Amino acid sequence: MSIFENKKDVIIAGSGLGGLVCGYILAKNGYHVSIFEKNQQIGGCLQTFVRKGVKFDTGMHYIGSLDEGQLMHRLFKYLNLWEDVRLSPLDREGYDVISIGGDIYKYANGIDGFVEALAAKFPDNRDDIRRYVTGLREIVEASFIYNLQRTSPDMTFDESAHSISFNDYINSCTDNPKLRSVLTANAFLYAAEKDKTPVYTLAHLNNFYLPSAYRIVGGSDTIAFSLAKSIKKLGGQIYSNAEIAEFICNEDKMTKIRLKDGRVFEAKYFISNIHPQVTIEKIKSPLLRDVYRQRIEGIDNTVSCFTVYLVFRKNSVKYNNYNFYFYDSEQSVGKTQYDLTRFPESYLYVHQADSEKNEYASRAKVLTFMRYDDVRLWENSTVGRRGVVYEAFKRDCAEKIIDKLNRQFPGIKDCIADYYTSSPLTFRDYTATVDGSMYGIIRDKNSPLQSRISQRTKIPNFYFTGQNINSHGMLGVIVSAISTASEFVQIDKVLSDIQNI
């Protein structure tokens, strides 16, 4: 028996940002949507956790383009997020602060601001810096999302921007090796692979933060809860603790899902916000041919991370309204691989905002890359039951990170009241990504079509959405959700609704 009364029903697997935005757009346009989430808490990378009364974000560090009239401001308005989400602005003269071998550099908002901030350190390379930032803007302007207008039948793919690596692009802008390193320094945001990651990824992420940058006040879960509230108001349903064990098909199409607890639900259409490699393991139907399965299974994934969540003693640490990227040396920049004996060679240090204006930080997180192989020994364990050796491994990693942070910010170690950690296994278990991958599949400029996953699948009523479609990050995932929703609702209508909201 169907859980719905009409025939225009959509089941969405996974309540990450892609699933929620896709669900909101469809519900807003008359579809009865039901979202199924395996965890107690919805949100995917928007999830938070609380320890001893202190809340931590897990995946969404900061958001760009949120000033009045800017792209994300309009998207927030369309998604009805301004009712619930509060923001704290980052420093416009240096929203990202970068330390490379002890030298400090800043990324500032605006094209002119960005150029001037770096030209202060590289006065002979002013033209190179402007060439870099204006070139990225040109790439973004060719995308449909920038002007909220259709630019091509396939809204998510610009072959030229996918066939050049970000590294080759940066090298073409300047021959100054130190400036090249500085322009690569926010690679944490996309787990850059120098010989693979296309300039498209760099352009969309950097241009996202260039106009303005903000932190979310009170936790990234406010975005998930706001979207869920709107979906329910529009007649949708959200099921927590509802892990999908299998997607079931007949000889022609997908017909139902079976949950891990045995319940079965039917619908006319299905969308998966779960990683495609994890999703296809749940589909036994021959409608997905071996060649398609093999292509999806053969795509590499981005590296994972190890995170230390810090609780500060009250009024002991001044609030940083910037993100701090640290690298031991120029050789450490843009590296996702590392030597454990020198761990960590780099990290991203981020304070969290308690209000719109903050004098002191109550908490922070420090992230560094970590290979899944470093925790593979415990891959068959579950959260909270991995054993004393694993806990000792995490403690050792955390202490190394804190010691290195203390060298950059002397005395901060004494300000830490407590700390918590997460590893690639944590990320894997809470977000259902392969090997705890931070950003899903690797986009490879050497095989752009082969490393691209379409929202359409070989099953006619089954679609993908999320960070593995188009790109990751807040903007990339919303774009993927719009692309998936356009299989149901005219894309021109969606874009017009966003423009005219």
Coordinates of C-alpha atoms in Angstrom, one line a residue:
M1 CA 0.0 0.0 0.0
S2 CA 1.3 3.5 -0.8
I3 CA 1.9 5.8 2.0
F4 CA 0.4 8.6 -0.1
E5 CA -3.0 9.2 -1.6
N6 CA -2.0 10.8 -4.9
K7 CA 0.2 9.6 -7.7
K8 CA 2.7 12.5 -7.8
D9 CA 4.7 11.2 -4.8
V10 CA 8.5 11.5 -4.3
I11 CA 10.6 9.5 -1.8
I12 CA 14.0 11.2 -1.1
A13 CA 16.7 9.1 0.5
G14 CA 18.8 11.2 2.9
S15 CA 18.2 14.5 4.6
G16 CA 21.4 16.2 3.8
L17 CA 21.3 19.7 2.3
G18 CA 20.7 18.3 -1.2
G19 CA 17.8 16.2 -0.1
L20 CA 16.2 18.9 1.9
V21 CA 16.5 21.6 -0.8
C22 CA 15.3 19.2 -3.5
G23 CA 12.4 18.3 -1.2
Y24 CA 11.5 21.9 -0.5
I25 CA 11.5 22.8 -4.2
L26 CA 9.3 19.9 -5.1
A27 CA 6.9 20.4 -2.2
K28 CA 6.7 24.1 -3.1
N29 CA 5.6 23.0 -6.6
G30 CA 2.8 20.6 -5.5
Y31 CA 4.6 17.3 -4.9
H32 CA 4.0 15.3 -1.8
V33 CA 7.5 14.6 -0.6
S34 CA 8.7 12.1 2.0
I35 CA 12.3 12.2 3.2
F36 CA 14.0 9.2 4.9
E37 CA 17.0 9.7 7.2
K38 CA 19.0 6.9 8.8
N39 CA 20.1 9.0 11.7
Q40 CA 18.1 10.5 14.6
Q41 CA 19.3 14.0 13.5
I42 CA 18.6 15.3 10.0
G43 CA 21.0 17.4 8.0
G44 CA 24.0 15.4 6.8
C45 CA 26.9 17.7 7.0
L46 CA 24.6 20.3 8.6
Q47 CA 24.4 18.1 11.7
T48 CA 25.7 19.3 15.0
F49 CA 26.5 17.6 18.3
V50 CA 26.4 18.8 21.9
R51 CA 28.8 17.8 24.6
K52 CA 28.4 19.2 28.2
G53 CA 26.1 21.9 26.8
V54 CA 28.4 23.1 24.1
K55 CA 27.2 22.7 20.5
F56 CA 29.6 22.0 17.6
D57 CA 29.1 22.2 13.8
T58 CA 30.5 19.2 11.9
G59 CA 30.7 20.2 8.3
M60 CA 29.4 23.7 7.3
H61 CA 32.2 26.1 8.3
Y62 CA 31.2 29.3 6.7
I63 CA 29.0 30.6 3.8
G64 CA 29.5 33.3 1.1
S65 CA 27.6 35.7 -1.1
L66 CA 25.0 36.5 1.6
D67 CA 24.9 40.3 1.4
E68 CA 21.7 41.9 0.2
G69 CA 21.3 41.3 -3.6
Q70 CA 24.0 38.6 -3.7
L71 CA 23.4 35.1 -5.0
M72 CA 23.1 33.2 -1.7
H73 CA 21.0 35.9 -0.2
R74 CA 18.4 35.4 -3.0
L75 CA 18.6 31.6 -2.6
F76 CA 18.1 31.9 1.2
K77 CA 15.1 34.1 0.6
Y78 CA 13.7 31.6 -1.9
L79 CA 14.3 28.7 0.5
N80 CA 12.6 30.7 3.3
L81 CA 15.7 30.5 5.5
W82 CA 15.9 34.1 6.7
E83 CA 13.1 33.4 9.1
D84 CA 15.3 31.1 11.2
V85 CA 19.0 31.6 10.3
R86 CA 21.2 34.2 11.9
L87 CA 24.6 35.1 10.6
S88 CA 27.9 36.7 11.9
P89 CA 30.0 38.5 9.3
L90 CA 33.7 37.6 8.8
D91 CA 36.3 40.3 8.5
R92 CA 35.9 41.9 5.0
E93 CA 39.6 42.8 5.0
G94 CA 40.7 39.2 5.8
Y95 CA 38.0 36.5 6.0
D96 CA 40.6 33.9 5.3
V97 CA 44.0 34.3 7.0
I98 CA 46.8 32.1 5.8
S99 CA 50.1 31.2 7.4
I100 CA 52.7 29.5 5.2
G101 CA 56.1 28.9 6.8
G102 CA 55.4 31.7 9.3
D103 CA 54.4 34.3 6.7
I104 CA 50.9 35.7 6.9
Y105 CA 48.5 36.5 4.0
K106 CA 44.9 37.5 3.8
Y107 CA 42.0 37.0 1.4
A108 CA 39.7 40.0 1.4
N109 CA 36.2 40.5 0.1
G110 CA 35.6 42.0 -3.3
I111 CA 37.8 41.8 -6.4
D112 CA 39.6 45.1 -5.6
G113 CA 39.9 44.1 -1.9
F114 CA 41.3 40.7 -2.8
V115 CA 43.8 42.2 -5.2
E116 CA 44.9 44.9 -2.8
A117 CA 45.3 42.6 0.2
L118 CA 47.6 40.3 -1.7
A119 CA 49.4 43.0 -3.6
A120 CA 50.5 44.4 -0.3
K121 CA 52.6 41.2 0.0
F122 CA 53.3 40.8 -3.7
P123 CA 53.6 44.4 -5.1
D124 CA 55.3 43.1 -8.3
N125 CA 52.4 40.7 -9.0
R126 CA 49.4 43.0 -8.8
D127 CA 48.4 42.2 -12.4
D128 CA 48.8 38.5 -11.8
I129 CA 46.5 38.6 -8.8
R130 CA 43.9 40.5 -10.8
R131 CA 44.2 38.1 -13.7
Y132 CA 43.6 35.2 -11.3
V133 CA 40.5 36.6 -9.7
T134 CA 38.9 38.1 -12.8
G135 CA 39.5 34.9 -14.7
L136 CA 37.7 32.9 -12.0
R137 CA 34.8 35.4 -12.2
E138 CA 34.5 34.8 -15.9
I139 CA 34.3 31.0 -15.4
V140 CA 31.5 31.5 -12.9
E141 CA 29.6 33.9 -15.1
A142 CA 29.4 31.2 -17.7
S143 CA 27.4 29.1 -15.2
F144 CA 23.6 29.2 -15.2
I145 CA 23.5 29.7 -11.5
Y146 CA 25.4 33.0 -11.4
N147 CA 22.8 35.0 -13.3
L148 CA 19.9 32.5 -12.5
Q149 CA 19.4 32.0 -16.2
R150 CA 19.6 29.0 -18.4
T151 CA 22.9 29.1 -20.3
S152 CA 22.8 25.7 -21.9
P153 CA 20.6 22.6 -22.1
D154 CA 22.9 21.0 -19.5
M155 CA 23.0 23.5 -16.7
T156 CA 25.7 21.9 -14.6
F157 CA 28.5 21.2 -17.1
D158 CA 31.0 23.5 -18.8
E159 CA 33.5 21.2 -20.5
S160 CA 36.3 23.8 -20.8
A161 CA 36.3 24.7 -17.1
H162 CA 36.4 21.0 -16.3
S163 CA 39.3 20.1 -18.6
I164 CA 41.9 22.4 -17.0
S165 CA 43.3 21.7 -13.6
F166 CA 43.1 24.5 -10.9
N167 CA 46.9 24.1 -10.6
D168 CA 47.5 24.7 -14.3
Y169 CA 45.2 27.7 -14.1
I170 CA 47.0 29.3 -11.2
N171 CA 50.4 28.6 -12.9
S172 CA 49.1 30.4 -16.0
C173 CA 48.3 33.5 -13.9
T174 CA 51.7 33.9 -12.2
D175 CA 55.2 32.5 -12.2
N176 CA 55.8 33.5 -8.6
P177 CA 56.0 30.2 -6.7
K178 CA 55.1 31.8 -3.3
L179 CA 52.1 33.5 -4.8
R180 CA 51.0 30.3 -6.4
S181 CA 51.1 28.7 -2.9
V182 CA 49.0 31.5 -1.4
L183 CA 46.4 31.2 -4.2
T184 CA 46.2 27.5 -3.4
A185 CA 46.0 27.9 0.3
N186 CA 42.3 27.4 0.9
A187 CA 42.5 23.9 -0.7
F188 CA 40.9 22.5 2.5
L189 CA 37.6 23.6 1.0
Y190 CA 37.8 21.3 -1.9
A191 CA 40.5 18.7 -1.0
A192 CA 42.5 19.7 -4.1
E193 CA 44.4 17.2 -6.2
K194 CA 46.9 19.3 -8.2
D195 CA 46.8 17.1 -11.3
K196 CA 43.1 16.3 -11.2
T197 CA 40.8 19.0 -9.6
P198 CA 39.4 21.2 -12.4
V199 CA 39.5 25.0 -12.3
Y200 CA 35.7 24.9 -12.3
T201 CA 35.8 23.7 -8.6
L202 CA 38.2 26.4 -7.6
A203 CA 36.3 29.1 -9.4
H204 CA 32.9 28.4 -7.9
L205 CA 34.2 28.0 -4.3
N206 CA 36.5 31.0 -4.3
N207 CA 33.9 33.2 -6.1
F208 CA 31.3 32.1 -3.6
Y209 CA 33.2 33.7 -0.7
L210 CA 34.7 36.7 -2.6
P211 CA 31.6 39.0 -2.4
S212 CA 31.0 38.3 1.4
A213 CA 31.6 35.6 4.0
Y214 CA 29.6 34.7 7.1
R215 CA 29.4 32.2 9.9
I216 CA 26.1 30.7 11.1
V217 CA 25.1 31.8 14.6
G218 CA 24.0 29.0 16.9
G219 CA 24.8 26.0 14.6
S220 CA 24.5 24.9 11.0
D221 CA 21.6 22.6 12.0
T222 CA 19.3 25.7 12.0
I223 CA 19.4 25.5 8.2
A224 CA 18.3 21.9 8.2
F225 CA 15.6 22.5 10.8
S226 CA 14.3 25.5 8.9
L227 CA 14.1 23.6 5.6
A228 CA 12.4 20.7 7.4
K229 CA 9.9 23.0 9.0
S230 CA 9.0 24.5 5.6
I231 CA 8.7 21.1 3.9
K232 CA 6.3 19.9 6.6
K233 CA 4.2 23.1 6.2
L234 CA 3.9 22.3 2.6
G235 CA 2.6 18.8 3.4
G236 CA 5.8 16.8 3.3
Q237 CA 7.0 14.2 5.7
I238 CA 10.4 13.5 7.3
Y239 CA 11.3 10.1 8.8
S240 CA 14.3 9.9 11.2
N241 CA 15.9 6.6 12.3
A242 CA 14.7 5.2 9.0
E243 CA 17.6 3.7 7.2
I244 CA 16.9 2.4 3.7
A245 CA 18.1 -1.2 3.2
E246 CA 17.0 -1.6 -0.4
F247 CA 15.5 0.2 -3.4
I248 CA 13.2 -2.2 -5.1
C249 CA 12.4 -2.2 -8.8
N250 CA 10.1 -4.2 -11.1
E251 CA 11.1 -4.9 -14.7
D252 CA 10.6 -1.3 -15.8
K253 CA 11.2 1.2 -12.9
M254 CA 11.7 1.7 -9.2
T255 CA 8.6 1.0 -7.1
K256 CA 9.4 1.0 -3.4
I257 CA 11.9 1.1 -0.6
R258 CA 12.5 -1.3 2.2
L259 CA 13.8 0.1 5.5
K260 CA 16.2 -1.7 7.7
D261 CA 13.4 -2.4 10.2
G262 CA 11.4 -4.1 7.5
R263 CA 8.9 -1.4 6.6
V264 CA 8.1 -0.9 2.9
F265 CA 7.0 2.4 1.3
E266 CA 5.9 3.0 -2.3
A267 CA 6.1 6.1 -4.5
K268 CA 6.1 7.2 -8.1
Y269 CA 9.5 8.9 -8.1
F270 CA 12.7 8.4 -6.1
I271 CA 15.7 10.6 -5.4
S272 CA 18.8 9.6 -3.5
N273 CA 20.9 12.2 -1.7
I274 CA 23.1 9.3 -0.5
H275 CA 26.5 8.9 -2.1
P276 CA 25.9 7.1 -5.5
Q277 CA 28.4 4.4 -4.7
V278 CA 26.6 3.6 -1.4
T279 CA 23.2 4.0 -3.2
I280 CA 23.8 1.4 -6.0
E281 CA 24.8 -1.2 -3.4
K282 CA 21.2 -1.0 -2.2
I283 CA 19.8 -1.6 -5.8
K284 CA 19.8 -5.2 -6.9
S285 CA 17.8 -4.6 -10.1
P286 CA 19.3 -5.4 -13.6
L287 CA 18.0 -2.0 -14.7
L288 CA 21.4 -0.8 -13.5
R289 CA 23.7 -2.5 -15.9
D290 CA 27.1 -3.7 -15.0
V291 CA 28.9 -1.1 -17.1
Y292 CA 27.1 1.7 -15.3
R293 CA 27.8 0.2 -11.9
Q294 CA 31.4 -0.3 -12.7
R295 CA 31.8 3.3 -13.8
I296 CA 30.2 4.6 -10.6
E297 CA 32.2 2.3 -8.4
G298 CA 35.4 3.1 -10.2
I299 CA 35.3 6.9 -9.4
D300 CA 37.8 7.9 -6.7
N301 CA 36.7 9.9 -3.7
T302 CA 38.3 12.9 -1.9
V303 CA 40.3 12.4 1.2
S304 CA 38.7 12.5 4.7
C305 CA 39.7 14.5 7.7
F306 CA 40.4 14.4 11.4
T307 CA 38.8 17.1 13.5
V308 CA 39.5 18.3 17.1
Y309 CA 36.6 20.2 18.7
L310 CA 37.8 22.6 21.4
V311 CA 35.9 23.9 24.4
F312 CA 37.5 27.1 25.7
R313 CA 37.5 28.3 29.3
K314 CA 35.1 31.3 29.6
N315 CA 36.4 34.6 28.3
S316 CA 39.9 33.2 27.7
V317 CA 40.2 33.3 23.9
K318 CA 39.4 36.3 21.8
Y319 CA 37.1 35.6 19.0
N320 CA 38.6 35.4 15.5
N321 CA 36.2 36.6 12.8
Y322 CA 38.3 34.9 10.2
N323 CA 39.3 31.4 9.2
F324 CA 42.9 30.4 9.8
Y325 CA 44.8 28.1 7.3
F326 CA 48.2 26.9 8.5
Y327 CA 50.9 25.2 6.5
D328 CA 54.4 24.2 7.7
S329 CA 55.9 25.3 4.4
E330 CA 55.2 26.0 0.8
Q331 CA 55.7 22.3 0.1
S332 CA 52.7 21.5 2.5
V333 CA 50.3 23.6 0.5
G334 CA 47.8 21.7 -1.7
K335 CA 48.9 18.3 -0.3
T336 CA 46.2 15.8 0.8
Q337 CA 48.9 13.2 1.4
Y338 CA 51.2 13.4 4.4
D339 CA 53.8 11.7 6.5
L340 CA 52.3 10.6 9.9
T341 CA 55.7 11.3 11.6
R342 CA 55.1 15.0 10.7
F343 CA 51.4 15.1 11.3
P344 CA 49.8 17.6 10.9
E345 CA 51.6 19.5 8.2
S346 CA 48.6 21.7 7.7
Y347 CA 45.3 22.5 9.4
L348 CA 42.2 24.8 9.2
Y349 CA 41.3 26.5 12.5
V350 CA 37.7 27.9 12.8
H351 CA 35.9 29.6 15.7
Q352 CA 32.1 29.3 16.0
A353 CA 29.8 32.2 16.5
D354 CA 27.5 32.5 19.5
S355 CA 25.9 35.7 18.3
E356 CA 26.1 38.3 15.5
K357 CA 29.0 40.1 17.3
N358 CA 31.4 38.1 19.4
E359 CA 34.2 39.3 21.8
Y360 CA 35.3 35.8 23.0
A361 CA 35.1 32.4 21.5
S362 CA 33.5 29.6 23.5
R363 CA 34.5 26.9 21.1
A364 CA 36.4 26.1 17.9
K365 CA 37.4 23.2 15.6
V366 CA 40.7 22.3 14.0
L367 CA 40.6 20.2 10.8
T368 CA 43.4 18.4 9.0
F369 CA 43.4 15.8 6.2
M370 CA 43.4 12.2 7.2
R371 CA 43.5 9.1 5.0
Y372 CA 41.0 6.4 5.5
D373 CA 43.9 3.9 5.5
D374 CA 45.0 5.4 8.8
V375 CA 41.8 4.1 10.5
R376 CA 41.1 1.1 8.4
L377 CA 42.1 -1.2 11.3
W378 CA 38.8 -0.2 13.0
E379 CA 36.5 0.0 9.9
N380 CA 34.2 -2.8 11.1
S381 CA 33.5 -1.1 14.4
T382 CA 30.7 1.3 15.3
V383 CA 30.5 4.7 17.0
G384 CA 31.5 4.5 20.6
R385 CA 32.7 0.9 20.3
R386 CA 36.0 1.0 18.6
G387 CA 38.2 0.1 21.5
V388 CA 41.0 1.6 23.6
V389 CA 43.7 1.4 20.9
Y390 CA 41.5 3.6 18.6
E391 CA 40.9 6.0 21.4
A392 CA 44.6 6.2 22.1
F393 CA 45.3 6.8 18.3
K394 CA 42.8 9.7 18.3
R395 CA 44.2 11.2 21.5
D396 CA 47.7 11.1 20.0
C397 CA 46.5 12.8 16.8
A398 CA 44.6 15.4 18.8
E399 CA 47.6 16.3 21.1
K400 CA 49.8 16.7 18.0
I401 CA 47.3 19.1 16.5
I402 CA 46.8 21.1 19.7
D403 CA 50.6 21.4 20.2
K404 CA 51.0 22.8 16.7
L405 CA 48.1 25.1 17.2
N406 CA 49.7 26.3 20.4
R407 CA 52.9 27.2 18.6
Q408 CA 51.0 29.4 16.3
F409 CA 48.7 30.9 19.1
P410 CA 50.9 30.7 22.2
G411 CA 49.1 29.9 25.4
I412 CA 45.9 28.6 23.7
K413 CA 46.5 25.1 25.0
D414 CA 46.0 26.4 28.6
C415 CA 42.7 27.9 27.6
I416 CA 41.2 24.6 26.5
A417 CA 38.8 23.2 29.1
D418 CA 38.0 20.0 27.1
Y419 CA 38.2 18.6 23.6
Y420 CA 36.5 16.0 21.4
T421 CA 37.6 14.3 18.2
S422 CA 36.2 12.8 15.0
S423 CA 38.0 10.6 12.4
P424 CA 37.2 9.4 8.9
L425 CA 35.2 6.6 10.6
T426 CA 33.0 9.1 12.4
F427 CA 32.4 11.0 9.1
R428 CA 31.6 7.8 7.3
D429 CA 29.1 6.6 9.9
Y430 CA 27.2 9.9 10.3
T431 CA 27.1 11.0 6.6
A432 CA 27.2 7.7 4.7
T433 CA 30.1 8.8 2.5
V434 CA 32.6 6.3 1.1
D435 CA 35.6 6.0 3.4
G436 CA 34.5 9.2 5.2
S437 CA 35.2 11.3 2.1
M438 CA 34.8 15.0 2.9
Y439 CA 33.5 16.1 -0.5
G440 CA 32.5 12.9 -2.2
I441 CA 33.8 12.0 -5.7
I442 CA 37.0 13.5 -7.1
R443 CA 36.3 15.7 -10.1
D444 CA 39.1 14.8 -12.5
K445 CA 40.0 17.1 -15.4
N446 CA 41.8 14.2 -17.1
S447 CA 38.4 12.4 -17.6
P448 CA 35.7 15.1 -16.9
L449 CA 32.9 13.1 -18.4
Q450 CA 33.8 9.8 -16.7
S451 CA 34.2 11.4 -13.3
R452 CA 30.9 13.3 -13.6
I453 CA 27.6 11.7 -12.2
S454 CA 24.4 12.9 -13.8
Q455 CA 21.2 13.4 -11.7
R456 CA 19.6 11.0 -14.2
T457 CA 20.2 7.3 -13.8
K458 CA 19.5 4.3 -15.9
I459 CA 16.2 3.8 -14.0
P460 CA 13.6 6.1 -15.5
N461 CA 12.0 7.3 -12.2
F462 CA 15.1 7.4 -10.1
Y463 CA 17.5 10.4 -9.7
F464 CA 20.5 11.5 -7.7
T465 CA 21.1 14.8 -5.9
G466 CA 23.7 16.1 -3.5
Q467 CA 27.4 17.0 -3.4
N468 CA 28.4 14.2 -5.9
I469 CA 26.2 15.9 -8.6
N470 CA 27.7 19.2 -9.9
S471 CA 29.8 20.2 -6.9
H472 CA 30.1 20.2 -3.1
G473 CA 29.7 23.0 -0.6
M474 CA 26.6 25.1 0.2
L475 CA 26.2 26.6 -3.3
G476 CA 27.3 23.4 -5.2
V477 CA 24.7 21.3 -3.4
I478 CA 21.9 23.8 -3.9
V479 CA 22.8 23.9 -7.6
S480 CA 22.6 20.1 -7.7
A481 CA 19.2 20.1 -6.0
I482 CA 17.9 22.7 -8.5
S483 CA 19.2 20.5 -11.3
T484 CA 17.5 17.4 -9.9
A485 CA 14.3 19.3 -9.2
S486 CA 14.3 20.5 -12.8
E487 CA 13.5 16.9 -13.8
F488 CA 10.1 17.5 -12.2
V489 CA 9.6 21.3 -12.4
Q490 CA 10.5 23.5 -15.4
I491 CA 14.0 24.9 -14.7
D492 CA 13.0 28.3 -16.1
K493 CA 10.1 28.4 -13.5
V494 CA 12.5 27.6 -10.7
L495 CA 15.0 30.2 -11.8
S496 CA 12.3 32.8 -12.3
D497 CA 10.9 32.0 -8.8
I498 CA 14.3 32.6 -7.3
Q499 CA 14.8 35.8 -9.2
N500 CA 11.4 37.3 -8.4
I501 CA 11.0 36.2 -4.8

